[in-house]
CSV table of C-alpha atoms and ligand atoms in Angstrom, one decimal:
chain,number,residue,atom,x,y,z
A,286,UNK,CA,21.8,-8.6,19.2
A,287,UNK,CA,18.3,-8.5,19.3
A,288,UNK,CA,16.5,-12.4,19.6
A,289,UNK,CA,13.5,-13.0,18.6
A,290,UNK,CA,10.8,-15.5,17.5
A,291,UNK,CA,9.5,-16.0,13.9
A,292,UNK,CA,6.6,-18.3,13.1
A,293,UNK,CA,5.4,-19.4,10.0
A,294,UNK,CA,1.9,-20.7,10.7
A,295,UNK,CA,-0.4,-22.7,8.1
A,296,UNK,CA,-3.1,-21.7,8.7
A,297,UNK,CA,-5.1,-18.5,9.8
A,298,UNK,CA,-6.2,-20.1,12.9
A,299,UNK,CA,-3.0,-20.6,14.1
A,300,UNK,CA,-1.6,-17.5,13.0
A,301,UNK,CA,-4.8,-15.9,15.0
A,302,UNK,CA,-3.5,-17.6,18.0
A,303,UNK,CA,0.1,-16.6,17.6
A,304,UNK,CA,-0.8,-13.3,17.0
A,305,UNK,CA,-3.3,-12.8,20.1
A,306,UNK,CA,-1.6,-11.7,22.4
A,307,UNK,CA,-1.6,-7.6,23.6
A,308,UNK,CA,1.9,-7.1,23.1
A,309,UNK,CA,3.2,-4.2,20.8
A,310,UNK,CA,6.1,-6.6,19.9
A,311,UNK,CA,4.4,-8.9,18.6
A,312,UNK,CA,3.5,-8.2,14.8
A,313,UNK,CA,2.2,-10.0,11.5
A,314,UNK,CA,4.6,-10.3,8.6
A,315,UNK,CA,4.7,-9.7,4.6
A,316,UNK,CA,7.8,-9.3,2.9
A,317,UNK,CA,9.2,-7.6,6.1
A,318,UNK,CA,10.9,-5.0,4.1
A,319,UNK,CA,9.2,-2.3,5.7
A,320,UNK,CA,9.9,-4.2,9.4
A,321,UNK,CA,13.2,-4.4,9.0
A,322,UNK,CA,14.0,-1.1,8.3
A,323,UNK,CA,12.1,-0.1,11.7
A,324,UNK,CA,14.2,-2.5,13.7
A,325,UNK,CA,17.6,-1.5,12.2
A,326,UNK,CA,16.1,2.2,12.9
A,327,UNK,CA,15.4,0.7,16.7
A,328,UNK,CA,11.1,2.1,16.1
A,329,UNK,CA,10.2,-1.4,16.3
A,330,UNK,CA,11.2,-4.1,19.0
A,331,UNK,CA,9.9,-7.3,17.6
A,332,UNK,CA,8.6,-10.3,20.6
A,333,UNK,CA,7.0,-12.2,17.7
A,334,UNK,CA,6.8,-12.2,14.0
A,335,UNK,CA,4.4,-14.1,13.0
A,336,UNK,CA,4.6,-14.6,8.6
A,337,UNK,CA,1.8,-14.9,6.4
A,338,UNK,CA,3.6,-16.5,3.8
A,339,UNK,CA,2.6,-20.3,3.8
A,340,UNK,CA,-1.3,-19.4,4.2
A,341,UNK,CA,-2.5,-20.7,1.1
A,342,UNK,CA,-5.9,-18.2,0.6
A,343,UNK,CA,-3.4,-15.1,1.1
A,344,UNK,CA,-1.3,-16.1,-2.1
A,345,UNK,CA,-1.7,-15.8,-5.3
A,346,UNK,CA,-3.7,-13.8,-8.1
A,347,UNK,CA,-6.2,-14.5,-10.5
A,348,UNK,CA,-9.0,-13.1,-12.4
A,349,UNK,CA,-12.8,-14.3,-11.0
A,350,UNK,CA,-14.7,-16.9,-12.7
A,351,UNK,CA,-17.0,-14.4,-14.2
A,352,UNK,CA,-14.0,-12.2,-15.5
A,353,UNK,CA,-14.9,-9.0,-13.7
A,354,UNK,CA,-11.7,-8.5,-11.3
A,355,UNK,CA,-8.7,-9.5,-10.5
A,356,UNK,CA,-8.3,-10.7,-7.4
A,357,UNK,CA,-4.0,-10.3,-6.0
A,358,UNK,CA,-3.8,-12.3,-2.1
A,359,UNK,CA,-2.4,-10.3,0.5
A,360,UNK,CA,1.2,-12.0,-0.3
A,361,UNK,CA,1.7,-11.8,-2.9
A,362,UNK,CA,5.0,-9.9,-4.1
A,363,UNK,CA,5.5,-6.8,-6.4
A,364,UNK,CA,7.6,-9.0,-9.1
A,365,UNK,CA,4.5,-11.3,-9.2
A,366,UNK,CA,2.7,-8.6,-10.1
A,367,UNK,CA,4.9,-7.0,-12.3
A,368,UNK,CA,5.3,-9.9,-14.1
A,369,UNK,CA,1.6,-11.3,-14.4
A,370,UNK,CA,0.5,-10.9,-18.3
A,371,UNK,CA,-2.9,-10.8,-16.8
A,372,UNK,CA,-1.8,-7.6,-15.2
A,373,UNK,CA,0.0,-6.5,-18.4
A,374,UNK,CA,-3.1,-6.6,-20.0
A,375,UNK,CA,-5.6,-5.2,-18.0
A,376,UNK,CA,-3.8,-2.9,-15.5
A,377,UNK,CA,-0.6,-1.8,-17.5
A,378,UNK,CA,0.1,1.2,-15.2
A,379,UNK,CA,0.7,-1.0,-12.3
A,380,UNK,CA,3.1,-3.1,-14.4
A,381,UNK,CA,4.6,0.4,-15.1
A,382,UNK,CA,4.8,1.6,-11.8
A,383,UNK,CA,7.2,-1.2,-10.6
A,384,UNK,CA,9.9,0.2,-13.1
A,385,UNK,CA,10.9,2.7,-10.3
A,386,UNK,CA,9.3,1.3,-7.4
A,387,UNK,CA,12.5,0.0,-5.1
A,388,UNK,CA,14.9,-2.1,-6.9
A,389,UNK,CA,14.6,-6.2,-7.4
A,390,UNK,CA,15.2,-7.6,-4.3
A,391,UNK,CA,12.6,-5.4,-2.5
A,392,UNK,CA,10.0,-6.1,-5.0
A,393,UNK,CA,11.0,-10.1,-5.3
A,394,UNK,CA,9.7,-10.2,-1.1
A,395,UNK,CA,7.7,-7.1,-0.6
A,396,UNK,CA,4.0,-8.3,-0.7
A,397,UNK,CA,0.6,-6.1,-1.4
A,398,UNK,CA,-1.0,-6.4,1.9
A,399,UNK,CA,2.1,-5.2,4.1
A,400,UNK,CA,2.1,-2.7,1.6
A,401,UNK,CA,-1.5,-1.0,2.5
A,402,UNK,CA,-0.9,-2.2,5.9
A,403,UNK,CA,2.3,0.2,6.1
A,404,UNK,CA,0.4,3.4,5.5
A,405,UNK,CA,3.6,5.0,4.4
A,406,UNK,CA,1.8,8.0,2.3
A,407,UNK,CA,4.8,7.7,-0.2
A,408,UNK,CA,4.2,4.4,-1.2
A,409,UNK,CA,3.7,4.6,-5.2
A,410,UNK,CA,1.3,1.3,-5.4
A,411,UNK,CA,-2.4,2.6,-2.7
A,412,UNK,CA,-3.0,5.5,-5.0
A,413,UNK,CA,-3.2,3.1,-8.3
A,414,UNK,CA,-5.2,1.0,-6.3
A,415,UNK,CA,-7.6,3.9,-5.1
A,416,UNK,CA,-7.7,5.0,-8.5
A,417,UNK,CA,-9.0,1.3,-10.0
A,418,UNK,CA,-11.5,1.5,-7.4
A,419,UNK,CA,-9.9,-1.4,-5.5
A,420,UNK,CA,-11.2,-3.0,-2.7
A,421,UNK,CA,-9.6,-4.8,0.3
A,422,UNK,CA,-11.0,-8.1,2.3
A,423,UNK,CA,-10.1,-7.8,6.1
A,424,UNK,CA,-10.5,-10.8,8.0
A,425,UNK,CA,-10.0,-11.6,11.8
A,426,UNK,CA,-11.3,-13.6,14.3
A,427,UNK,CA,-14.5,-12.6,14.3
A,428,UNK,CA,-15.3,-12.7,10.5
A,429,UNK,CA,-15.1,-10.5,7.6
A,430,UNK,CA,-15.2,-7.4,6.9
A,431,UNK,CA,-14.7,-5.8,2.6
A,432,UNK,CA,-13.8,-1.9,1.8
A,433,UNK,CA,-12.8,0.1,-0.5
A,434,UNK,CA,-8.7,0.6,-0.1
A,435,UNK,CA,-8.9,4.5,0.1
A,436,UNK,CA,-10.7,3.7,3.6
A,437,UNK,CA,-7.7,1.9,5.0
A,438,UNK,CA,-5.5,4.8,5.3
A,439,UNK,CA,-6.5,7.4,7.9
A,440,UNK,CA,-3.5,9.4,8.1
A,441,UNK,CA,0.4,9.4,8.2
A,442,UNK,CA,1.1,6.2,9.1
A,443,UNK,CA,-2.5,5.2,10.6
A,444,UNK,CA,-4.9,3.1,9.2
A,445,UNK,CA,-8.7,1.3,9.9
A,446,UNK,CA,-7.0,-1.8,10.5
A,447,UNK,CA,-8.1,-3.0,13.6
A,448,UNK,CA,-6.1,-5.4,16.5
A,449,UNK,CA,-6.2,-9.0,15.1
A,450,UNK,CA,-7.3,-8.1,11.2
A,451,UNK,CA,-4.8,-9.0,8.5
A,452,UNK,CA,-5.6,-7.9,4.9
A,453,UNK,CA,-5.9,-10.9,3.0
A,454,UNK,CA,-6.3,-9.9,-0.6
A,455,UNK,CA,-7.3,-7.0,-2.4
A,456,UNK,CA,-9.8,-7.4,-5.9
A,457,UNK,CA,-9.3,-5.0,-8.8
A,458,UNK,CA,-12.3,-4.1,-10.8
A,459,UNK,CA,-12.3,-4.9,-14.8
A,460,UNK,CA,-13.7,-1.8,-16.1
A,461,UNK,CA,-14.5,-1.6,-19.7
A,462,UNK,CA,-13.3,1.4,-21.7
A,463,UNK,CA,-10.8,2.7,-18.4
A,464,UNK,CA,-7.3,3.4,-18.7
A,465,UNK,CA,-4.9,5.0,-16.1
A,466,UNK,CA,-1.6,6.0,-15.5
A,467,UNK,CA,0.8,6.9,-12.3
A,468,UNK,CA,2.9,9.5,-12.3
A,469,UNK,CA,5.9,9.4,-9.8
A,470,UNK,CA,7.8,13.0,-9.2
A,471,UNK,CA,10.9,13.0,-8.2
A,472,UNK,CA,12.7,15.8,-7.2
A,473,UNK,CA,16.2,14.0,-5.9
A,474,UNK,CA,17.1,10.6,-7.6
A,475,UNK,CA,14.5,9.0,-9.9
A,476,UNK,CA,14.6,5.9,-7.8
A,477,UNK,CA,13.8,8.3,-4.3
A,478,UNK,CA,10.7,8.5,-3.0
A,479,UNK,CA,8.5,11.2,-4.7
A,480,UNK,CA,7.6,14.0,-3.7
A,481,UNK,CA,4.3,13.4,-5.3
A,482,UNK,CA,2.7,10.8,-6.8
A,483,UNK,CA,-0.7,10.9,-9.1
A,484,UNK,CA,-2.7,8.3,-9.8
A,485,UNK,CA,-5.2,8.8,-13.1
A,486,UNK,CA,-7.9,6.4,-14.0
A,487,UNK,CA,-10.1,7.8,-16.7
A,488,UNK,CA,-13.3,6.8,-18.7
A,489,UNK,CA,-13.3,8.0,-22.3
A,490,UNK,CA,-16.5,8.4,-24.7
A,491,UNK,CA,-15.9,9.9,-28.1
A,492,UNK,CA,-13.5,12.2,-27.0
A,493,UNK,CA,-15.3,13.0,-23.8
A,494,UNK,CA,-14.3,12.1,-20.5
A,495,UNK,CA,-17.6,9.7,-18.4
A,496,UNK,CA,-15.8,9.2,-15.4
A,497,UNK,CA,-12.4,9.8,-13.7
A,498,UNK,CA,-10.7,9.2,-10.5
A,499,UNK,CA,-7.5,11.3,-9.5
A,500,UNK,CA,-5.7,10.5,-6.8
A,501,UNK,CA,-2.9,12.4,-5.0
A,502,UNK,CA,-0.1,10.5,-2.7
A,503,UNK,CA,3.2,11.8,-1.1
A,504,UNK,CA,2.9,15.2,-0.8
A,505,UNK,CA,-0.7,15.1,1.9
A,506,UNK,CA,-0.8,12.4,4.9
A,507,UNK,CA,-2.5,9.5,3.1
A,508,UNK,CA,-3.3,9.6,-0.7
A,509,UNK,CA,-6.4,11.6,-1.1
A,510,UNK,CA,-8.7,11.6,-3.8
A,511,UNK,CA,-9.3,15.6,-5.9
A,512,UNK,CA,-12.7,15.6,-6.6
A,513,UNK,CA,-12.4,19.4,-7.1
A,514,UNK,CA,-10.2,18.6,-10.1
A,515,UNK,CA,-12.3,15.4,-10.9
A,516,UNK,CA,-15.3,18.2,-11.1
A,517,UNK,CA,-13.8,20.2,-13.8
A,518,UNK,CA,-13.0,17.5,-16.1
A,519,UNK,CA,-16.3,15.4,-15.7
A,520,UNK,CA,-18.5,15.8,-18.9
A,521,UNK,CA,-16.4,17.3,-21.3
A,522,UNK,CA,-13.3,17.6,-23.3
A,523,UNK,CA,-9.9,17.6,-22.2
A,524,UNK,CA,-9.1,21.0,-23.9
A,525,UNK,CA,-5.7,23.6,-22.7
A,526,UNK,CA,-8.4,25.8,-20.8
A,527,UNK,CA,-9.5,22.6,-18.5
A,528,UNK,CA,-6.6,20.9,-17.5
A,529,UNK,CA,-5.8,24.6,-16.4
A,530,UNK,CA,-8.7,24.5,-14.1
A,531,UNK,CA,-8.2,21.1,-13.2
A,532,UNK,CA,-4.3,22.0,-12.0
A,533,UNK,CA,-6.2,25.4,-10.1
A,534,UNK,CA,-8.5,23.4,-8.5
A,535,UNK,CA,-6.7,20.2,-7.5
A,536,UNK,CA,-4.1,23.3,-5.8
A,537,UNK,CA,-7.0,24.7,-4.0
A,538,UNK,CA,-8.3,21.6,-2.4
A,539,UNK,CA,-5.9,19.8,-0.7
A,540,UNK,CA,-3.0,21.9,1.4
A,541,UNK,CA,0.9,20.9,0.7
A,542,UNK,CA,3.6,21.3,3.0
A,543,UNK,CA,6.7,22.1,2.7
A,544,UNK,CA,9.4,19.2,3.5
A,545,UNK,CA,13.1,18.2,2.4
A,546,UNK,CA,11.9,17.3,-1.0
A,547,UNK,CA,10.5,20.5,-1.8
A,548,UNK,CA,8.6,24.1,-0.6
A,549,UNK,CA,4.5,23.9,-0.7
A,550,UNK,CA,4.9,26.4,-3.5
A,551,UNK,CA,7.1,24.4,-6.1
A,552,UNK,CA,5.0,21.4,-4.9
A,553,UNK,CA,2.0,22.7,-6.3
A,554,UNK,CA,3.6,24.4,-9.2
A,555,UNK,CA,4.5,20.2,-10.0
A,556,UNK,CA,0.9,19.3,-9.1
A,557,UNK,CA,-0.2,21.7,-11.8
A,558,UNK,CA,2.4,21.1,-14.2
A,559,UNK,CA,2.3,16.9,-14.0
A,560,UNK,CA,-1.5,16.8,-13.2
A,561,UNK,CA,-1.9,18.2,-17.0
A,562,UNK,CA,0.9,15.7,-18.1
A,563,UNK,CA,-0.8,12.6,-17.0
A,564,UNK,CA,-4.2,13.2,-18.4
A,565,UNK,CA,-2.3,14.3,-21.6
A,566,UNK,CA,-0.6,10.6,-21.4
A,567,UNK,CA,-3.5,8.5,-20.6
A,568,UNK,CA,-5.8,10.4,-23.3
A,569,UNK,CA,-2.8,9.9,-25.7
A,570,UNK,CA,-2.9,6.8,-24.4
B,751,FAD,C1,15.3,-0.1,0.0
B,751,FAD,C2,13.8,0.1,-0.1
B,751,FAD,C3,13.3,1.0,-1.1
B,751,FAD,C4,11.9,1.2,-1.2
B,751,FAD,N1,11.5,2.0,-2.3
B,751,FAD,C5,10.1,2.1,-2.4
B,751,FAD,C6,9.6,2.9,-3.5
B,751,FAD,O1,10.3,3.5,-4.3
B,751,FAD,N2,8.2,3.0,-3.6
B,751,FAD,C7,7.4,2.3,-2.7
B,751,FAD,O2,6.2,2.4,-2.9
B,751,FAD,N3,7.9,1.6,-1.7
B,751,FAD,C8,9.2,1.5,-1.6
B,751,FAD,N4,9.7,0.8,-0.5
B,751,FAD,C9,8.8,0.3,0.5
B,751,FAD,C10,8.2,-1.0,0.3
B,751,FAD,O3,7.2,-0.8,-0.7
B,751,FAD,C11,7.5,-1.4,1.6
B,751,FAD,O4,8.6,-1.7,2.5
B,751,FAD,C12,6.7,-2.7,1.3
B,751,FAD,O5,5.6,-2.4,0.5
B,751,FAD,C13,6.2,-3.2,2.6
B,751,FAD,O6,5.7,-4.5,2.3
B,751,FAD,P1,6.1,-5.8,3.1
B,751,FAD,O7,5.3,-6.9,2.6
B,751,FAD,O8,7.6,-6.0,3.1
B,751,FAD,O9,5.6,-5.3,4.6
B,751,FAD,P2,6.1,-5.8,6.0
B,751,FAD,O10,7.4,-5.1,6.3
B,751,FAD,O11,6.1,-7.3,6.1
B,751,FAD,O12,5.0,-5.2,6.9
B,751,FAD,C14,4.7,-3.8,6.9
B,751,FAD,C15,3.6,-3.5,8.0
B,751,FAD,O13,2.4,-4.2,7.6
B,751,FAD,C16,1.9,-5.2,8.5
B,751,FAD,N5,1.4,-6.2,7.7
B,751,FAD,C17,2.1,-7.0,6.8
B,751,FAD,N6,1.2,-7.8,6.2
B,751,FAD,C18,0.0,-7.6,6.6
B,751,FAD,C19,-1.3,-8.1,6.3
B,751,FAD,N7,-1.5,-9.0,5.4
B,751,FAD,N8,-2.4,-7.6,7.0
B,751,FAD,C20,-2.2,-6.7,8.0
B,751,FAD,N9,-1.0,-6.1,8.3
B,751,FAD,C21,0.1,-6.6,7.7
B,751,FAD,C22,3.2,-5.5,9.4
B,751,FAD,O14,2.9,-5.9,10.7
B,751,FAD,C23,3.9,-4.1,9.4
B,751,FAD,O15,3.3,-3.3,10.3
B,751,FAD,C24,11.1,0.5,-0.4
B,751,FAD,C25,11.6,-0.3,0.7
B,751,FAD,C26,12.9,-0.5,0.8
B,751,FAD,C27,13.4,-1.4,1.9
C-alpha cells in the first residue's frame, strides 16, 4: 500500500513551503484526477501532495469590475463551470464542451488549472481556451508572471511551468461580436478521447469573417493554432470554395500521425471534413 502525506495548506505561503523541497514525489494538487490515474498506473510515486483547494485567491469565477473578462481560479471545477450562467452566456461552447468531457464525478473535482498544468494534448478544454485568447497568471515565490495559455504547453506532456509556479487562475476575454464552437471527434466511443479536437472562435461583419482563431488538439503534441487555414478565411466570405482551402491548408501545415485511434490519412480526411463543419455551425450559429 502506498503511504503518503496530503496537506491542505491556507495559504500560498505555506503551500510554497510544503512544496519546496527538490523531490519528484512531491507534487501540487487540483482535482487529482489526472494524479491518481498515474499512481494506480505506478508513473507517479507521490512523497507529498500538497492541495490547492482551501487557498481562497485560486477559487472561484467571476467577471472583472469593468466587464471585459471572466476571470475562473485555478480550482475551480469543470461542473462550476458548466454550470455558471455567466459562462452560459458569454462562452456557450465551453458549457457545451462539458457534455462529453468525462462523466460527473470527474468534472464535480477536476479543476482548470491541473487541467493546463497536465499537458495531456487530448484534453478537450486548452484548445477553447487558446481559441478565446485566454490568458493564465503563474505565480511563485518569486512573483508573478501572466501569458497567453497556448504558451504553457510545449509538447506532449511538457509545459513552461517552471519548479515552484502553480497556475492560479486563468481570465477569458469578453469579445464583442465573437462566437465559437469545439468540435470533439471521436472515432471509438463518443465519451473516448478524440482523436481530434477543433476549437473555432470567429469574428463576423456582415457576412464577412474580421478575425478568427482555429485551434487543433489531439491529433499533434500540444494543441496548435492553423494559421495557414486562419489565412484563407481572413477577409472574406465563408463560401464552398474556402472552407475547401481552409481544410487543404490546415492539412498541409501541421503533420498527423498515425496512432490507435486512427491512420494520418483518415485523420486528415476528418480534419478536412469537420474543419468545414464547425465554421458551418458557428456561422449558422
Ligand atoms: C475517467 C476519466 C475520464 C476523463 N475524460 C476526459 C475527457 O473526455 N476530456 C478531457 O479533456 N479530460 C478528460 N479527463 C482528464 C481530466 O480532464 C483531467 O484528469 C483533469 O483535467 C486534471 O485536472 P485535476 O484538477 O484533477 O488535476 P490533478 O490530477 O490534480 O493534477 C494534474 C497535474 O497538474 C498539476 N497541478 C494541479 N494543479 C496545478 C496548479 N494550479 N498549478 C500547477 N500545477 C498544477 C499536478 O501536480 C499534476 O501534475 C478524464 C479523466 C478521468 C479520470
Amino acid at each position: 500500500m502506498l503511504s503518503f502525506e496530503l496537506c491542505e495548506p491556507h495559504t500560498l505561503e505555506d503551500a510554497f513551503d510544503l512544496l519546496g523541497h527538490d523531490d519528484p514525489g512531491v507534487r501540487p494538487m487540483g482535482g487529482g484526477t489526472a494524479l491518481m490515474l498515474m499512481m494506480k498506473a505506478q508513473m507517479f510515486k507521490p512523497m507529498r501532495l500538497v492541495s490547492l483547494r482551501r487557498i481562497a485567491p485560486f477559487s472561484g469565477l467571476a467577471l472583472s469590475e469593468d466587464g471585459a473578462r471572466l476571470r475562473i481560479g485555478a480550482m475551480a471545477t469543470f461542473s462550476e463551470i458548466e454550470h455558471s450562467d455567466v459562462v452560459r452566456r458569454h462562452f456557450p461552447a465551453v458549457v457545451q464542451a462539458m457534455k462529453t468531457l468525462a462523466n460527473v464525478r470527474v468534472r464535480n473535482v477536476a479543476s482548470v488549472g491541473g487541467n493546463l498544468a497536465h499537458a495531456d494534448p487530448h484534453l478537450d478544454l486548452p484548445p477553447l481556451w487558446m481559441a478565446h485568447d485566454a490568458t493564465a497568471r503563474l505565480v511563485s515565490k518569486n512573483g508573478e508572471r501572466v501569458i497567453p495559455v497556448a504558451e504553457i504547453f510545449r509538447g506532449y506532456y511538457e509545459t513552461s511551468i517552471s519548479d515552484g509556479e502553480l497556475i492560479s487562475e486563468i481570465c477569458v476575454p469578453l469579445r464583442e461580436g465573437w462566437r465559437s464552437t469545439y468540435a470533439k471527434i471521436t472515432t471509438r466511443a463518443i465519451h473516448d478521447w478524440p482523436a481530434l479536437g477543433i476549437a473555432v472562435s470567429l469574428q463576423l461583419e456582415g457576412g464577412v469573417v474580421r478575425d478568427l482563431r482555429i485551434v487543433l488538439s489531439a491529433a499533434l503534441d500540444k494543441p496548435t493554432r492553423l494559421r495557414a487555414a486562419e489565412e484563407v478565411l481572413r477577409g472574406g466570405e465563408v463560401d464552398e470554395v474556402r472552407l475547401r482551402r481552409a481544410g487543404e491548408a490546415a492539412v498541409a501545415e501541421v503533420e498527423i500521425h498515425s496512432d490507435s485511434r486512427g491512420s494520418a490519412s483518415y485523420k486528415n480526411h476528418l480534419l478536412r471534413v469537420h474543419l468545414a463543419r464547425a465554421l458551418q455551425s458557428v456561422i449558422g450559429g
